[in-house]
Amino acid sequence: MSYVKATVDKLLKGYDIRLRPDFGGAPVDVGMSIDIASIDMVSEVNMDYTITMYFQQSWRDKRLSYTGIPLNLTLDNRVADQLWVPDTYFINDKKSFVHGVTVKNRMIRLHPDGTVLYGLRITTTAACMMDLRRYPLDEQNCTLEIESYGYTTDDIEFYWQGGSNAGSVTGVENIELPQFSIIDYQTLSKKAVFATGSYPRLSLSFKLKRNIGYFILQTYMPSTLITILSWVSFWINYDASAARVALGITTVLTMTTINTHLRETLPKIPYVKAIDIYLMGCFVFVFLALLEYAFVNYIFFGRGPHLQKKVAEKAAKSNNENKSRLESNKVDAHGNILLTNLTSEMGGADMMGALSDPRATMFSYDSASIQYRKPMTSRDLYGRPAIDRPMGHKKSRLRRRASQLKVKIPDLTDVNAIDKWSRVIFPIAFTFFNLVYWLYYVH
């Protein structure tokens, strides 16, 4: 024990943490490996993700090599403050911290040849720029960029330990996310060139595929069912205005609520997402179903009665004019009923019958005109006054004219035809819309 203590004191005595290993010589090779503990959250609103990992770095510092002890020395985490460590940072980091329960989660392990293993337990929130045009049928690439902050490639080099994904990054297979599946991950080494020099950089990339099950149950299925529900109004009687209007407005408001809730969970991006197209399509179908009843209501209750009223007013006006004209031509200035008008109303056969019956009327002839002087008060052959016969013919003639002025109003079968066509057109159009949508975005 005393020999180990003496060895550690000897290593730290005169150790200058301000200088990197082999200062002025070849660059220090720093190997890195990551063991992923969890990916806690992937946020579309903030466009970032949170990852907890065990981050290990190893390099060789000849100043820390020792002999006489054939064992690795695992030291207290506070010793790390007395040793040189790489100035590693995460480029796309938003917020990070080293766990400190129950003590600061750091590890320093020394090997006899001077190799240093430095481990940290870190939780970091890293930016992940997402393309949400195909949301929620999208795939995203989220990266973790590791770079040296101050040392250029002349002083330090980074590399992935193990040389492959299996050796340098572990724990990915055990990760389960609520909305995503990790279908692939890759590691990459490169150099980043800035105005201050060339810096080593390591990149870990995750390919995430969104799970559609949640959105099928929470968005797509309710929207589809609400759209189908709006078609129920096509089977409701046309005169049930309260039922059809209430159903149409309810479905429209429900689709609006779904749209509003979805927008609250997504960033305010300028382009249209896949789910926006689907919800907007459902909203259009629901809205058209409401407009369909408005059209039916206008056809049956609006246009028909309006045309009927106009034609009825026109017919009444025409009848009043004809009546006034007949009354003005029927009597002369002396109050005598003109025979010519009477004969035109009675018809040729009635006139001849009246003239041949001496009991019916008495006529006198004037040099100026033929006038009906005195109507007889006796009953005619049919037991009614002679003057009533032309009046009966007048009523029948007006009845025939009224039958010719009937308004052609769309009947019940015409209104039902609109609903019958809607029962076919709406489902076919919506099925075609779904077919095109899913074929395009799934493939």
PDB file of C-alpha atoms in Angstrom, residues 65-263:
ATOM      1  CA  SER A  65       4.136   5.299 -16.793  1.00  0.00           C
ATOM      2  CA  TYR A  66       5.357   3.313 -13.795  1.00  0.00           C
ATOM      3  CA  THR A  67       7.115   0.060 -12.917  1.00  0.00           C
ATOM      4  CA  GLY A  68       7.140  -2.304  -9.976  1.00  0.00           C
ATOM      5  CA  ILE A  69       3.332  -2.642  -9.875  1.00  0.00           C
ATOM      6  CA  PRO A  70       1.932  -5.089 -12.431  1.00  0.00           C
ATOM      7  CA  LEU A  71      -1.590  -3.722 -11.905  1.00  0.00           C
ATOM      8  CA  ASN A  72      -3.690  -0.930 -13.279  1.00  0.00           C
ATOM      9  CA  LEU A  73      -4.242   1.923 -10.876  1.00  0.00           C
ATOM     10  CA  THR A  74      -7.821   3.156 -10.580  1.00  0.00           C
ATOM     11  CA  LEU A  75      -7.646   6.496  -8.806  1.00  0.00           C
ATOM     12  CA  ASP A  76     -10.157   8.803  -7.190  1.00  0.00           C
ATOM     13  CA  ASN A  77     -12.131  11.000  -9.593  1.00  0.00           C
ATOM     14  CA  ARG A  78     -10.575  14.105  -8.038  1.00  0.00           C
ATOM     15  CA  VAL A  79      -7.193  13.082  -9.435  1.00  0.00           C
ATOM     16  CA  ALA A  80      -8.529  14.003 -12.875  1.00  0.00           C
ATOM     17  CA  ASP A  81      -8.217  17.655 -11.886  1.00  0.00           C
ATOM     18  CA  GLN A  82      -4.451  17.159 -11.528  1.00  0.00           C
ATOM     19  CA  LEU A  83      -3.858  15.454 -14.899  1.00  0.00           C
ATOM     20  CA  TRP A  84      -3.927  16.638 -18.479  1.00  0.00           C
ATOM     21  CA  VAL A  85      -7.129  15.603 -20.270  1.00  0.00           C
ATOM     22  CA  PRO A  86      -8.251  16.343 -23.833  1.00  0.00           C
ATOM     23  CA  ASP A  87     -10.390  19.466 -24.330  1.00  0.00           C
ATOM     24  CA  THR A  88     -13.213  17.470 -25.899  1.00  0.00           C
ATOM     25  CA  TYR A  89     -16.628  19.059 -26.430  1.00  0.00           C
ATOM     26  CA  PHE A  90     -19.849  18.267 -28.290  1.00  0.00           C
ATOM     27  CA  ILE A  91     -20.448  20.596 -31.213  1.00  0.00           C
ATOM     28  CA  ASN A  92     -24.241  20.286 -31.367  1.00  0.00           C
ATOM     29  CA  ASP A  93     -24.661  20.305 -27.607  1.00  0.00           C
ATOM     30  CA  LYS A  94     -27.392  22.468 -26.104  1.00  0.00           C
ATOM     31  CA  LYS A  95     -27.139  21.442 -22.484  1.00  0.00           C
ATOM     32  CA  SER A  96     -24.957  18.817 -20.825  1.00  0.00           C
ATOM     33  CA  PHE A  97     -23.931  17.773 -17.374  1.00  0.00           C
ATOM     34  CA  VAL A  98     -21.816  15.129 -15.664  1.00  0.00           C
ATOM     35  CA  HIS A  99     -23.829  13.155 -13.142  1.00  0.00           C
ATOM     36  CA  GLY A 100     -22.860  13.806  -9.543  1.00  0.00           C
ATOM     37  CA  VAL A 101     -24.823  11.265  -7.460  1.00  0.00           C
ATOM     38  CA  THR A 102     -23.503  10.121  -5.141  1.00  0.00           C
ATOM     39  CA  VAL A 103     -20.134  11.467  -6.219  1.00  0.00           C
ATOM     40  CA  LYS A 104     -19.055  12.996  -9.478  1.00  0.00           C
ATOM     41  CA  ASN A 105     -19.252  10.224 -12.070  1.00  0.00           C
ATOM     42  CA  ARG A 106     -15.673  10.318 -13.341  1.00  0.00           C
ATOM     43  CA  MET A 107     -13.086   7.596 -13.597  1.00  0.00           C
ATOM     44  CA  ILE A 108      -9.282   7.735 -13.923  1.00  0.00           C
ATOM     45  CA  ARG A 109      -7.372   4.536 -14.566  1.00  0.00           C
ATOM     46  CA  LEU A 110      -3.610   4.367 -15.158  1.00  0.00           C
ATOM     47  CA  HIS A 111      -1.795   1.550 -16.963  1.00  0.00           C
ATOM     48  CA  PRO A 112       1.906   0.706 -16.425  1.00  0.00           C
ATOM     49  CA  ASP A 113       2.834   1.901 -19.925  1.00  0.00           C
ATOM     50  CA  GLY A 114       1.336   5.324 -19.245  1.00  0.00           C
ATOM     51  CA  THR A 115      -2.032   4.740 -20.931  1.00  0.00           C
ATOM     52  CA  VAL A 116      -4.788   6.782 -19.288  1.00  0.00           C
ATOM     53  CA  LEU A 117      -8.448   5.766 -19.382  1.00  0.00           C
ATOM     54  CA  TYR A 118     -10.787   8.644 -18.600  1.00  0.00           C
ATOM     55  CA  GLY A 119     -14.495   7.884 -18.272  1.00  0.00           C
ATOM     56  CA  LEU A 120     -17.522  10.125 -17.714  1.00  0.00           C
ATOM     57  CA  ARG A 121     -21.247   9.554 -17.313  1.00  0.00           C
ATOM     58  CA  ILE A 122     -22.848  12.358 -19.280  1.00  0.00           C
ATOM     59  CA  THR A 123     -26.354  13.408 -20.187  1.00  0.00           C
ATOM     60  CA  THR A 124     -26.456  15.795 -23.114  1.00  0.00           C
ATOM     61  CA  THR A 125     -29.197  17.426 -25.116  1.00  0.00           C
ATOM     62  CA  ALA A 126     -27.970  17.724 -28.681  1.00  0.00           C
ATOM     63  CA  ALA A 127     -29.504  19.559 -31.609  1.00  0.00           C
ATOM     64  CA  CYS A 128     -31.008  17.443 -34.364  1.00  0.00           C
ATOM     65  CA  MET A 129     -32.188  19.287 -37.455  1.00  0.00           C
ATOM     66  CA  MET A 130     -35.253  17.460 -38.744  1.00  0.00           C
ATOM     67  CA  ASP A 131     -37.037  17.492 -42.067  1.00  0.00           C
ATOM     68  CA  LEU A 132     -40.712  17.072 -41.193  1.00  0.00           C
ATOM     69  CA  ARG A 133     -42.196  17.160 -44.688  1.00  0.00           C
ATOM     70  CA  ARG A 134     -43.122  13.485 -44.431  1.00  0.00           C
ATOM     71  CA  TYR A 135     -44.157  13.633 -40.755  1.00  0.00           C
ATOM     72  CA  PRO A 136     -45.250  11.243 -39.243  1.00  0.00           C
ATOM     73  CA  LEU A 137     -44.073   8.853 -41.960  1.00  0.00           C
ATOM     74  CA  ASP A 138     -40.544  10.221 -41.795  1.00  0.00           C
ATOM     75  CA  GLU A 139     -37.028   9.087 -40.980  1.00  0.00           C
ATOM     76  CA  GLN A 140     -34.538  11.332 -39.203  1.00  0.00           C
ATOM     77  CA  ASN A 141     -30.771  11.375 -38.843  1.00  0.00           C
ATOM     78  CA  CYS A 142     -29.539  12.642 -35.482  1.00  0.00           C
ATOM     79  CA  THR A 143     -25.818  13.032 -34.883  1.00  0.00           C
ATOM     80  CA  LEU A 144     -23.448  13.541 -31.994  1.00  0.00           C
ATOM     81  CA  GLU A 145     -20.421  15.575 -33.063  1.00  0.00           C
ATOM     82  CA  ILE A 146     -17.253  15.315 -30.935  1.00  0.00           C
ATOM     83  CA  GLU A 147     -14.364  17.697 -31.479  1.00  0.00           C
ATOM     84  CA  SER A 148     -11.294  19.193 -29.839  1.00  0.00           C
ATOM     85  CA  TYR A 149     -11.917  22.772 -28.844  1.00  0.00           C
ATOM     86  CA  GLY A 150      -8.410  24.181 -28.748  1.00  0.00           C
ATOM     87  CA  TYR A 151      -5.919  21.600 -29.999  1.00  0.00           C
ATOM     88  CA  THR A 152      -5.514  21.286 -33.750  1.00  0.00           C
ATOM     89  CA  THR A 153      -4.530  18.177 -35.641  1.00  0.00           C
ATOM     90  CA  ASP A 154      -0.887  19.190 -35.087  1.00  0.00           C
ATOM     91  CA  ASP A 155      -1.334  18.429 -31.385  1.00  0.00           C
ATOM     92  CA  ILE A 156      -4.085  15.833 -31.127  1.00  0.00           C
ATOM     93  CA  GLU A 157      -5.853  13.189 -33.194  1.00  0.00           C
ATOM     94  CA  PHE A 158      -9.179  11.479 -32.484  1.00  0.00           C
ATOM     95  CA  TYR A 159     -10.159   7.970 -33.525  1.00  0.00           C
ATOM     96  CA  TRP A 160     -12.843   5.446 -32.704  1.00  0.00           C
ATOM     97  CA  GLN A 161     -11.567   2.578 -30.606  1.00  0.00           C
ATOM     98  CA  GLY A 162     -12.277  -0.796 -32.142  1.00  0.00           C
ATOM     99  CA  GLY A 163     -12.352   0.618 -35.661  1.00  0.00           C
ATOM    100  CA  SER A 164     -15.986  -0.349 -36.212  1.00  0.00           C
ATOM    101  CA  ASN A 165     -19.464   0.337 -34.886  1.00  0.00           C
ATOM    102  CA  ALA A 166     -19.482  -2.851 -32.842  1.00  0.00           C
ATOM    103  CA  GLY A 167     -16.337  -1.942 -30.986  1.00  0.00           C
ATOM    104  CA  SER A 168     -16.637   1.781 -30.511  1.00  0.00           C
ATOM    105  CA  VAL A 169     -20.371   2.221 -29.822  1.00  0.00           C
ATOM    106  CA  THR A 170     -22.369  -0.196 -27.700  1.00  0.00           C
ATOM    107  CA  GLY A 171     -25.783  -0.318 -26.108  1.00  0.00           C
ATOM    108  CA  VAL A 172     -27.717   0.780 -29.191  1.00  0.00           C
ATOM    109  CA  GLU A 173     -29.467  -2.562 -29.548  1.00  0.00           C
ATOM    110  CA  ASN A 174     -30.998  -2.248 -26.088  1.00  0.00           C
ATOM    111  CA  ILE A 175     -32.549   1.168 -26.633  1.00  0.00           C
ATOM    112  CA  GLU A 176     -36.298   1.462 -27.029  1.00  0.00           C
ATOM    113  CA  LEU A 177     -37.993   4.738 -27.834  1.00  0.00           C
ATOM    114  CA  PRO A 178     -41.735   5.466 -27.639  1.00  0.00           C
ATOM    115  CA  GLN A 179     -42.024   6.990 -31.118  1.00  0.00           C
ATOM    116  CA  PHE A 180     -38.877   5.859 -32.927  1.00  0.00           C
ATOM    117  CA  SER A 181     -36.916   2.776 -33.830  1.00  0.00           C
ATOM    118  CA  ILE A 182     -33.144   2.955 -34.376  1.00  0.00           C
ATOM    119  CA  ILE A 183     -32.695   1.170 -37.677  1.00  0.00           C
ATOM    120  CA  ASP A 184     -29.004   1.995 -38.141  1.00  0.00           C
ATOM    121  CA  TYR A 185     -26.076   3.934 -36.695  1.00  0.00           C
ATOM    122  CA  GLN A 186     -22.692   4.902 -38.102  1.00  0.00           C
ATOM    123  CA  THR A 187     -19.422   6.357 -36.874  1.00  0.00           C
ATOM    124  CA  LEU A 188     -17.285   8.717 -38.862  1.00  0.00           C
ATOM    125  CA  SER A 189     -13.866  10.393 -38.460  1.00  0.00           C
ATOM    126  CA  LYS A 190     -13.032  13.612 -40.257  1.00  0.00           C
ATOM    127  CA  LYS A 191     -11.317  16.931 -39.938  1.00  0.00           C
ATOM    128  CA  ALA A 192     -13.025  20.268 -39.544  1.00  0.00           C
ATOM    129  CA  VAL A 193     -11.214  23.232 -41.025  1.00  0.00           C
ATOM    130  CA  PHE A 194     -11.747  26.688 -39.556  1.00  0.00           C
ATOM    131  CA  ALA A 195      -9.928  29.977 -39.761  1.00  0.00           C
ATOM    132  CA  THR A 196      -7.906  29.015 -36.678  1.00  0.00           C
ATOM    133  CA  GLY A 197      -6.784  25.662 -38.065  1.00  0.00           C
ATOM    134  CA  SER A 198      -7.809  22.062 -38.698  1.00  0.00           C
ATOM    135  CA  TYR A 199      -9.448  20.209 -35.830  1.00  0.00           C
ATOM    136  CA  PRO A 200     -10.153  16.498 -35.350  1.00  0.00           C
ATOM    137  CA  ARG A 201     -13.812  15.494 -35.289  1.00  0.00           C
ATOM    138  CA  LEU A 202     -15.699  12.285 -34.614  1.00  0.00           C
ATOM    139  CA  SER A 203     -19.327  11.819 -35.572  1.00  0.00           C
ATOM    140  CA  LEU A 204     -21.910   9.317 -34.349  1.00  0.00           C
ATOM    141  CA  SER A 205     -25.077   9.232 -36.469  1.00  0.00           C
ATOM    142  CA  PHE A 206     -28.384   7.556 -35.581  1.00  0.00           C
ATOM    143  CA  LYS A 207     -30.993   6.777 -38.231  1.00  0.00           C
ATOM    144  CA  LEU A 208     -34.398   6.965 -36.576  1.00  0.00           C
ATOM    145  CA  LYS A 209     -37.637   5.747 -38.103  1.00  0.00           C
ATOM    146  CA  ARG A 210     -40.862   7.010 -36.576  1.00  0.00           C
ATOM    147  CA  ASN A 211     -43.398   4.450 -35.391  1.00  0.00           C
ATOM    148  CA  ILE A 212     -46.714   5.107 -37.101  1.00  0.00           C
ATOM    149  CA  GLY A 213     -48.873   3.130 -34.644  1.00  0.00           C
ATOM    150  CA  TYR A 214     -49.437   6.028 -32.259  1.00  0.00           C
ATOM    151  CA  PHE A 215     -50.555   8.358 -35.041  1.00  0.00           C
ATOM    152  CA  ILE A 216     -52.834   5.739 -36.574  1.00  0.00           C
ATOM    153  CA  LEU A 217     -54.729   5.454 -33.293  1.00  0.00           C
ATOM    154  CA  GLN A 218     -54.627   9.103 -32.255  1.00  0.00           C
ATOM    155  CA  THR A 219     -54.918  11.028 -35.526  1.00  0.00           C
ATOM    156  CA  TYR A 220     -55.564   9.055 -38.696  1.00  0.00           C
ATOM    157  CA  MET A 221     -58.303   6.746 -37.413  1.00  0.00           C
ATOM    158  CA  PRO A 222     -60.324   9.460 -35.596  1.00  0.00           C
ATOM    159  CA  SER A 223     -60.086  11.736 -38.638  1.00  0.00           C
ATOM    160  CA  THR A 224     -61.247   8.956 -40.949  1.00  0.00           C
ATOM    161  CA  LEU A 225     -64.149   8.012 -38.682  1.00  0.00           C
ATOM    162  CA  ILE A 226     -65.255  11.625 -38.326  1.00  0.00           C
ATOM    163  CA  THR A 227     -65.200  12.017 -42.101  1.00  0.00           C
ATOM    164  CA  ILE A 228     -67.338   8.888 -42.506  1.00  0.00           C
ATOM    165  CA  LEU A 229     -69.641  10.146 -39.748  1.00  0.00           C
ATOM    166  CA  SER A 230     -70.315  13.314 -41.736  1.00  0.00           C
ATOM    167  CA  TRP A 231     -71.784  11.149 -44.525  1.00  0.00           C
ATOM    168  CA  VAL A 232     -74.557   9.918 -42.219  1.00  0.00           C
ATOM    169  CA  SER A 233     -76.411  13.133 -43.054  1.00  0.00           C
ATOM    170  CA  PHE A 234     -76.967  11.808 -46.600  1.00  0.00           C
ATOM    171  CA  TRP A 235     -79.293   9.171 -45.122  1.00  0.00           C
ATOM    172  CA  ILE A 236     -81.198  11.650 -42.926  1.00  0.00           C
ATOM    173  CA  ASN A 237     -84.439  13.098 -44.310  1.00  0.00           C
ATOM    174  CA  TYR A 238     -83.979  16.374 -46.151  1.00  0.00           C
ATOM    175  CA  ASP A 239     -86.474  18.263 -43.942  1.00  0.00           C
ATOM    176  CA  ALA A 240     -84.652  17.315 -40.698  1.00  0.00           C
ATOM    177  CA  SER A 241     -82.651  20.511 -40.718  1.00  0.00           C
ATOM    178  CA  ALA A 242     -81.732  20.460 -37.036  1.00  0.00           C
ATOM    179  CA  ALA A 243     -80.241  16.969 -37.207  1.00  0.00           C
ATOM    180  CA  ARG A 244     -78.271  17.468 -40.407  1.00  0.00           C
ATOM    181  CA  VAL A 245     -76.909  20.909 -39.523  1.00  0.00           C
ATOM    182  CA  ALA A 246     -75.922  19.800 -36.017  1.00  0.00           C
ATOM    183  CA  LEU A 247     -74.130  16.756 -37.404  1.00  0.00           C
ATOM    184  CA  GLY A 248     -72.273  18.813 -40.004  1.00  0.00           C
ATOM    185  CA  ILE A 249     -71.161  21.513 -37.593  1.00  0.00           C
ATOM    186  CA  THR A 250     -70.080  18.945 -34.980  1.00  0.00           C
ATOM    187  CA  THR A 251     -67.837  17.101 -37.422  1.00  0.00           C
ATOM    188  CA  VAL A 252     -66.313  20.340 -38.698  1.00  0.00           C
ATOM    189  CA  LEU A 253     -65.523  21.527 -35.172  1.00  0.00           C
ATOM    190  CA  THR A 254     -64.064  18.136 -34.245  1.00  0.00           C
ATOM    191  CA  MET A 255     -61.694  18.221 -37.213  1.00  0.00           C
ATOM    192  CA  THR A 256     -60.680  21.751 -36.231  1.00  0.00           C
ATOM    193  CA  THR A 257     -59.901  20.558 -32.694  1.00  0.00           C
ATOM    194  CA  ILE A 258     -57.701  17.733 -33.996  1.00  0.00           C
ATOM    195  CA  ASN A 259     -55.808  20.178 -36.207  1.00  0.00           C
ATOM    196  CA  THR A 260     -55.277  22.592 -33.342  1.00  0.00           C
ATOM    197  CA  HIS A 261     -54.004  19.885 -30.995  1.00  0.00           C
ATOM    198  CA  LEU A 262     -51.558  18.637 -33.628  1.00  0.00           C
ATOM    199  CA  ARG A 263     -50.142  22.113 -34.271  1.00  0.00           C
TER     200      ARG A 263
END
